[in-house]
Amino acid sequence: MDPLSWTGSIAFLNPLLFAALGLLAISILLWIVIGAVTPENRAITNEGGTLSLSAGPQGLAALAVRITFLASAVILLAYVVLGLVMGTGAGIIGAISQRMLPVWIALILLFTLSISFKRRLGLYGKLFDSPIGMIGFGLVMFWVFTGIFGAFDMIVTHDSLAQASGMKNKAPGTPLRGAEDGDFAWYLLGGDNLARDVFSRMVKGAWEVVKIAPLATIFAFMVGITLGLPAGYYGGKLDTFLSFLANLILAFPVILLFYLLVTPEIVATGLPQYMAVVLFAFPMVFFGVLLNARYRTQPQKNLIILAVVLVPLFLMYMSLINAAGSKIDFWPLDFFDVPGGILVVFVSVVFVNSPTVFRIVRGLTMDIKTRDYVAAAQTRGERPWYIMLWEVLPNARGPLIVDFCLRIGYTTILLGTLGFFGLGLPPESPDWGSTINEGRKLLSVYLHPALPPAIALLSLVLGLNLLADGLREESLRD
Amino acid sequence: MGLFILRRVGVMILTALCLTFVVFFMTNLYPNLEKLAKTQGNFRMSDEAVASWLEKGGYLQSTPKKYLEWVGLAPSYQHVADDGTITGRCITPGMDPAEAPRFCGILQGYWGYSTVFKDEVSSIVATRLSLTGTLMFWVMVVMVPSALILGVLAGMKEGSATDRTLSTFAITTTATPEYVSGVLFIAIFSSSAVGLKWFKGTATSAMESPNIENFLLPVLTIALYGMGYIARMTRASMTEVMTAQYIRTARLKGVSFPNIVMKHALRNALIAPFTVIMLQFPWLLNGVVIVETLFNYKGFGWTLVQAAGNNDIELLLGVSVVSVLVVLITQLISDIGYVYLNPRIRIS
């Protein structure tokens, strides 16, 4: 087996790509300079009284940017498509592209479906009107699908923990020594300092993020919303107290908090578990109050709905906090055990994120409670919790959705930080932060172990930020 | 105004007490103390030996009492051994117990003794803090002006080419945490694999003589992450100001565009970023810890990691007191500064 080069037989695309990217850079520069120097386009009155904008150098520059951007995108797409067809013939890029086949299929399906039904999909559909939002959504979904399929062992080429002899710190594309039939014959992105496959670890790392970050953010939002709504709505002493608590947590240096919470000694005292007991109870409280506020007047229906929602939630809650051999171990119906490290990481991330959500929800509630429809509901005699959850909350959804996307990105960064300091997650865990931390030690000699997870994390968070930006733009439009 | 500041300071002191108590409580949990006893005494101590060691150091009192002793509001614990010798926190070896001060806590300037660095905590914190101060100073010098310029340029004309390009840049920097940008910088500018080798990948030598070669990368790494956020805030506030009535009036009067930006818009647009910059400090602290670890710059953040990783309780407490105070003081400054800068609040 020969070592793979980066592009193999599609190397003819490289000069094209460089040319396109160079032209793109030049045209963006021109666009900025022309936009700053020349006056704005003037309106011209045509015959027949219609108005149109004069075509100026600005329009031309914008067109040039668009064309070169499209050209670069097409060439990048060509890499993927040719790689898909030619596989390892097209070098490392081809092989990776071929391994990613399920991701491409899922992405194409998602985008065609979403775009064809976008008028019926509300805010989500409107996202597909904004190019920035679409790019962001594409990046995010790419990593989400990579994570999900990676968890089913579809994309990975090797076991992310297996060490192969002679592959220590080997460059990308090195063939596996003594590969047997059925083994993938190369380390696509090289081997790390323990001779494990960097590519497979990166894919598995995506699953670590996809599994923890959105869920932790949802929990943080439940906590923030359940506490922020009454704080903003009632104000007064309750608000002062809760805001003080939130500021207390916010003034805490995050890393210090992590170090204090995640060390094995503290975990042994069960402190994180007690925090989990409190924090994970909030979804139950939230849904309980939400449904009760709505169906309070129909006791029969109320009881059924509450039972249907709360009983499974309660069972999940109990199996989540109950772990055999820990401080909380009395509940007989324990369906699953969360590995200790993951639970601690989860708790600390939720704990750090919820005060910010609380502040946002509180601010939004204070703003919205002065609106007429709230006054109308109060006049109708609705209960406070009904007003908070069914009048105020739906009207605060725009900023909250935007912040949700940003916060997933921030949670991803936090998870990376935890991994970077080797806190909480098991040492051989393939998450991106730990991989970056391991790779950085040899960075001056070998780049390939540290760069793929770094770029992966960067692109995921960038995607989430772009997505949030697109959502903000589109939600402001209506 | 005076009453406002007084109330803020009061809340600040309360917050500081709560936070330090939390840290104190968590560092003084029994498993931590047991580990401390074993590292200080010997690793094969029996449970009874650990208990008597802790008893001797006064660690077995109730947490609130220990906390008050540590702050310096309660008389310090003294242990009377079987043979009548008295030992205690305040009593340095060779000192007559009768002459030793009764109170020795943070307020009296007694910060404790670091078990890792074998030195007084106060002197460690002081030297490390000054190193980090240098780093932060340069970060501020790089970050604040560039972020403000970026934000103002982007916010001048909303939706223009400059705006879109600069906004994309700002978003990219906020999406790049320090441990990613730092790794990328080291990979590109200092590794032998790429071969540029313009700068050094470690900042250890910058502790004695900071220069561009060894200090630029760490400074840039912290500055970039904070910069995007400040720039976006500046942009938002600038676009808001640029749509205000008085700007339109100025335009209709025929004031030139640069004049509008410089004389009419800028002052009002910079109020919001000021608060943001001050509130950025807690995050910068975060970044400092990562960057100092990454570039092996032995400052305050590095000390935090060492103290936390080695169960150095007194040093960790000292470090957390300082970092909590830094955060709270910047919050106070930002509150007061906001009121001072914004005439609408100041007068009412």
Tab-separated table of C-alpha atoms in Angstrom, chain A residues 154-386:
chain	number	residue	atom	x	y	z
A	154	MET	CA	-20.630	4.267	10.040
A	155	ILE	CA	-18.034	6.858	9.192
A	156	VAL	CA	-15.136	5.895	11.393
A	157	THR	CA	-12.371	3.891	9.771
A	158	HIS	CA	-10.874	2.428	12.928
A	159	ASP	CA	-11.730	1.979	16.573
A	160	SER	CA	-11.107	5.346	18.189
A	161	LEU	CA	-9.312	3.703	21.108
A	162	ALA	CA	-7.360	1.025	19.241
A	163	GLN	CA	-3.636	1.525	18.872
A	164	ALA	CA	-1.926	0.187	15.765
A	165	SER	CA	1.730	-0.708	15.886
A	166	GLY	CA	4.066	1.581	14.005
A	167	MET	CA	1.474	4.318	13.525
A	168	LYS	CA	2.656	6.664	16.250
A	169	ASN	CA	2.600	10.286	15.027
A	170	LYS	CA	2.501	9.094	11.423
A	171	ALA	CA	1.569	11.656	8.786
A	172	PRO	CA	-1.899	11.769	7.203
A	173	GLY	CA	-2.476	9.104	4.584
A	174	THR	CA	0.006	6.601	5.991
A	175	PRO	CA	-0.959	3.017	5.147
A	176	LEU	CA	-1.628	0.750	8.073
A	177	ARG	CA	1.127	-1.744	8.622
A	178	GLY	CA	-0.126	-5.318	8.376
A	179	ALA	CA	-3.681	-4.366	7.573
A	180	GLU	CA	-5.912	-7.398	7.271
A	181	ASP	CA	-8.845	-7.845	4.932
A	182	GLY	CA	-11.759	-5.763	6.051
A	183	ASP	CA	-9.576	-3.239	7.805
A	184	PHE	CA	-9.431	0.198	6.336
A	185	ALA	CA	-5.909	0.349	4.979
A	186	TRP	CA	-4.918	3.912	5.824
A	187	TYR	CA	-4.868	6.351	8.727
A	188	LEU	CA	-6.584	9.137	6.805
A	189	LEU	CA	-5.547	11.988	9.045
A	190	GLY	CA	-2.539	10.260	10.529
A	191	GLY	CA	-1.941	8.772	13.951
A	192	ASP	CA	-1.667	10.548	17.283
A	193	ASN	CA	1.029	10.084	19.912
A	194	LEU	CA	-0.613	6.858	21.080
A	195	ALA	CA	-0.890	5.536	17.504
A	196	ARG	CA	-4.666	5.988	17.304
A	197	ASP	CA	-6.500	7.134	14.202
A	198	VAL	CA	-6.993	10.913	14.292
A	199	PHE	CA	-9.862	10.852	11.787
A	200	SER	CA	-11.921	8.328	13.734
A	201	ARG	CA	-11.293	10.183	16.959
A	202	MET	CA	-12.449	13.417	15.397
A	203	VAL	CA	-15.676	11.768	14.206
A	204	LYS	CA	-16.265	10.191	17.610
A	205	GLY	CA	-15.526	13.541	19.211
A	206	ALA	CA	-18.373	15.051	17.208
A	207	TRP	CA	-20.704	12.597	18.913
A	208	GLU	CA	-19.438	13.645	22.348
A	209	VAL	CA	-20.431	17.214	21.538
A	210	VAL	CA	-23.728	16.388	19.821
A	211	LYS	CA	-24.717	14.194	22.720
A	212	ILE	CA	-23.974	16.673	25.524
A	213	ALA	CA	-24.134	20.253	24.240
A	214	PRO	CA	-27.769	20.560	23.025
A	215	LEU	CA	-29.165	18.632	25.973
A	216	ALA	CA	-27.180	20.653	28.497
A	217	THR	CA	-28.347	23.854	26.815
A	218	ILE	CA	-31.974	22.696	26.966
A	219	PHE	CA	-31.614	22.007	30.681
A	220	ALA	CA	-30.006	25.405	31.207
A	221	PHE	CA	-32.926	26.981	29.381
A	222	MET	CA	-35.465	25.100	31.508
A	223	VAL	CA	-33.776	26.364	34.657
A	224	GLY	CA	-33.387	29.886	33.305
A	225	ILE	CA	-36.967	30.097	32.052
A	226	THR	CA	-38.583	28.588	35.144
A	227	LEU	CA	-36.763	31.054	37.394
A	228	GLY	CA	-36.535	34.032	35.043
A	229	LEU	CA	-40.253	34.301	34.268
A	230	PRO	CA	-41.427	34.821	37.861
A	231	ALA	CA	-38.432	37.042	38.638
A	232	GLY	CA	-39.286	39.344	35.756
A	233	TYR	CA	-43.062	39.105	36.179
A	234	TYR	CA	-43.395	39.582	39.936
A	235	GLY	CA	-40.253	41.652	40.511
A	236	GLY	CA	-39.734	42.714	44.106
A	237	LYS	CA	-37.993	40.592	46.698
A	238	LEU	CA	-38.106	37.405	44.643
A	239	ASP	CA	-36.377	39.185	41.772
A	240	THR	CA	-33.732	40.711	44.053
A	241	PHE	CA	-32.966	37.347	45.596
A	242	LEU	CA	-32.812	35.379	42.348
A	243	SER	CA	-30.790	38.068	40.589
A	244	PHE	CA	-28.343	38.090	43.465
A	245	LEU	CA	-27.931	34.332	43.140
A	246	ALA	CA	-27.467	34.609	39.383
A	247	ASN	CA	-24.869	37.353	39.772
A	248	LEU	CA	-23.124	35.234	42.355
A	249	ILE	CA	-22.670	32.407	39.876
A	250	LEU	CA	-21.786	34.798	37.066
A	251	ALA	CA	-19.040	36.431	39.118
A	252	PHE	CA	-17.431	33.062	39.674
A	253	PRO	CA	-14.484	32.414	37.383
A	254	VAL	CA	-15.712	29.512	35.252
A	255	ILE	CA	-12.496	27.524	35.292
A	256	LEU	CA	-12.190	27.738	39.057
A	257	LEU	CA	-15.730	26.447	39.351
A	258	PHE	CA	-14.941	23.549	37.058
A	259	TYR	CA	-11.843	22.680	39.013
A	260	LEU	CA	-13.807	22.792	42.246
A	261	LEU	CA	-16.706	20.714	40.953
A	262	VAL	CA	-14.983	18.155	38.817
A	263	THR	CA	-12.089	16.941	40.964
A	264	PRO	CA	-12.516	13.300	42.044
A	265	GLU	CA	-12.540	14.208	45.746
A	266	ILE	CA	-15.525	16.499	45.326
A	267	VAL	CA	-17.280	13.978	43.103
A	268	ALA	CA	-16.791	11.412	45.861
A	269	THR	CA	-18.684	13.623	48.307
A	270	GLY	CA	-21.673	13.491	45.971
A	271	LEU	CA	-21.926	17.263	45.651
A	272	PRO	CA	-22.388	17.247	41.855
A	273	GLN	CA	-25.081	14.618	42.275
A	274	TYR	CA	-26.987	16.781	44.723
A	275	MET	CA	-26.705	19.634	42.264
A	276	ALA	CA	-28.052	17.290	39.584
A	277	VAL	CA	-31.011	16.528	41.855
A	278	VAL	CA	-31.870	20.224	41.940
A	279	LEU	CA	-31.030	21.168	38.356
A	280	PHE	CA	-32.661	18.181	36.658
A	281	ALA	CA	-35.882	18.710	38.597
A	282	PHE	CA	-36.521	21.908	36.672
A	283	PRO	CA	-37.820	20.289	33.452
A	284	MET	CA	-40.458	18.467	35.519
A	285	VAL	CA	-41.426	21.662	37.290
A	286	PHE	CA	-41.490	23.496	33.980
A	287	PHE	CA	-43.711	21.007	32.179
A	288	GLY	CA	-45.892	20.442	35.211
A	289	VAL	CA	-46.607	24.138	35.627
A	290	LEU	CA	-46.893	24.676	31.878
A	291	LEU	CA	-49.595	22.028	31.404
A	292	ASN	CA	-51.342	22.686	34.675
A	293	ALA	CA	-51.660	26.364	33.846
A	294	ARG	CA	-53.252	25.490	30.550
A	295	TYR	CA	-55.677	22.705	31.523
A	296	ARG	CA	-56.429	23.753	35.091
A	297	THR	CA	-60.046	24.406	34.228
A	298	GLN	CA	-60.589	20.887	32.847
A	299	PRO	CA	-59.550	18.720	35.809
A	300	GLN	CA	-60.247	15.407	34.080
A	301	LYS	CA	-58.133	16.164	31.026
A	302	ASN	CA	-55.542	17.931	33.141
A	303	LEU	CA	-54.952	14.848	35.246
A	304	ILE	CA	-54.488	12.589	32.216
A	305	ILE	CA	-52.153	14.945	30.399
A	306	LEU	CA	-50.081	15.615	33.497
A	307	ALA	CA	-49.779	11.907	34.170
A	308	VAL	CA	-48.806	11.129	30.587
A	309	VAL	CA	-46.059	13.769	30.612
A	310	LEU	CA	-44.827	13.750	34.166
A	311	VAL	CA	-44.618	10.027	34.898
A	312	PRO	CA	-42.074	9.266	32.138
A	313	LEU	CA	-40.212	12.457	33.018
A	314	PHE	CA	-40.101	11.440	36.647
A	315	LEU	CA	-38.845	7.951	35.800
A	316	MET	CA	-36.144	9.424	33.602
A	317	TYR	CA	-35.237	11.927	36.284
A	318	MET	CA	-34.893	9.224	38.885
A	319	SER	CA	-32.762	6.984	36.704
A	320	LEU	CA	-30.665	9.988	35.756
A	321	ILE	CA	-29.796	10.994	39.296
A	322	ASN	CA	-29.791	7.498	40.746
A	323	ALA	CA	-26.560	5.658	40.135
A	324	ALA	CA	-25.500	2.381	41.663
A	325	GLY	CA	-22.677	2.713	44.155
A	326	SER	CA	-22.940	6.468	44.554
A	327	LYS	CA	-24.464	8.701	47.211
A	328	ILE	CA	-27.923	8.481	45.716
A	329	ASP	CA	-28.742	4.826	45.331
A	330	PHE	CA	-32.175	3.881	46.571
A	331	TRP	CA	-34.472	3.946	43.545
A	332	PRO	CA	-35.314	0.451	42.276
A	333	LEU	CA	-36.310	1.374	38.706
A	334	ASP	CA	-32.928	2.505	37.420
A	335	PHE	CA	-33.085	2.199	33.627
A	336	PHE	CA	-29.679	3.603	32.775
A	337	ASP	CA	-26.575	4.849	34.497
A	338	VAL	CA	-24.896	7.971	33.248
A	339	PRO	CA	-21.143	7.522	33.536
A	340	GLY	CA	-20.014	9.572	36.508
A	341	GLY	CA	-17.732	11.876	34.569
A	342	ILE	CA	-20.370	12.772	32.011
A	343	LEU	CA	-22.918	13.595	34.708
A	344	VAL	CA	-20.484	15.940	36.442
A	345	VAL	CA	-19.598	17.663	33.188
A	346	PHE	CA	-23.270	17.976	32.376
A	347	VAL	CA	-24.134	19.456	35.755
A	348	SER	CA	-21.334	21.981	35.719
A	349	VAL	CA	-22.141	23.134	32.189
A	350	VAL	CA	-25.835	23.557	33.032
A	351	PHE	CA	-24.927	25.326	36.253
A	352	VAL	CA	-22.676	27.810	34.486
A	353	ASN	CA	-25.113	28.514	31.651
A	354	SER	CA	-28.403	28.902	33.478
A	355	PRO	CA	-27.771	32.297	35.167
A	356	THR	CA	-27.192	33.945	31.790
A	357	VAL	CA	-30.408	32.448	30.443
A	358	PHE	CA	-32.138	33.595	33.608
A	359	ARG	CA	-30.992	37.160	33.024
A	360	ILE	CA	-32.133	37.136	29.413
A	361	VAL	CA	-35.566	35.682	30.249
A	362	ARG	CA	-35.982	38.090	33.134
A	363	GLY	CA	-35.168	41.073	30.940
A	364	LEU	CA	-37.528	39.919	28.179
A	365	THR	CA	-40.332	39.283	30.686
A	366	MET	CA	-39.949	42.718	32.224
A	367	ASP	CA	-40.272	44.183	28.755
A	368	ILE	CA	-43.180	42.029	27.590
A	369	LYS	CA	-45.296	42.285	30.739
A	370	THR	CA	-46.053	45.930	29.897
A	371	ARG	CA	-47.746	44.942	26.622
A	372	ASP	CA	-51.452	45.246	26.021
A	373	TYR	CA	-52.116	41.548	25.548
A	374	VAL	CA	-50.724	40.849	29.001
A	375	ALA	CA	-52.981	43.532	30.444
A	376	ALA	CA	-55.865	41.935	28.532
A	377	ALA	CA	-55.095	38.532	30.006
A	378	GLN	CA	-54.852	40.032	33.481
A	379	THR	CA	-58.230	41.692	32.994
A	380	ARG	CA	-59.685	38.358	31.851
A	381	GLY	CA	-58.600	37.042	35.224
A	382	GLU	CA	-55.958	34.592	34.028
A	383	ARG	CA	-53.612	33.193	36.643
A	384	PRO	CA	-50.045	34.604	36.733
A	385	TRP	CA	-48.436	31.342	35.634
A	386	TYR	CA	-50.754	31.074	32.656
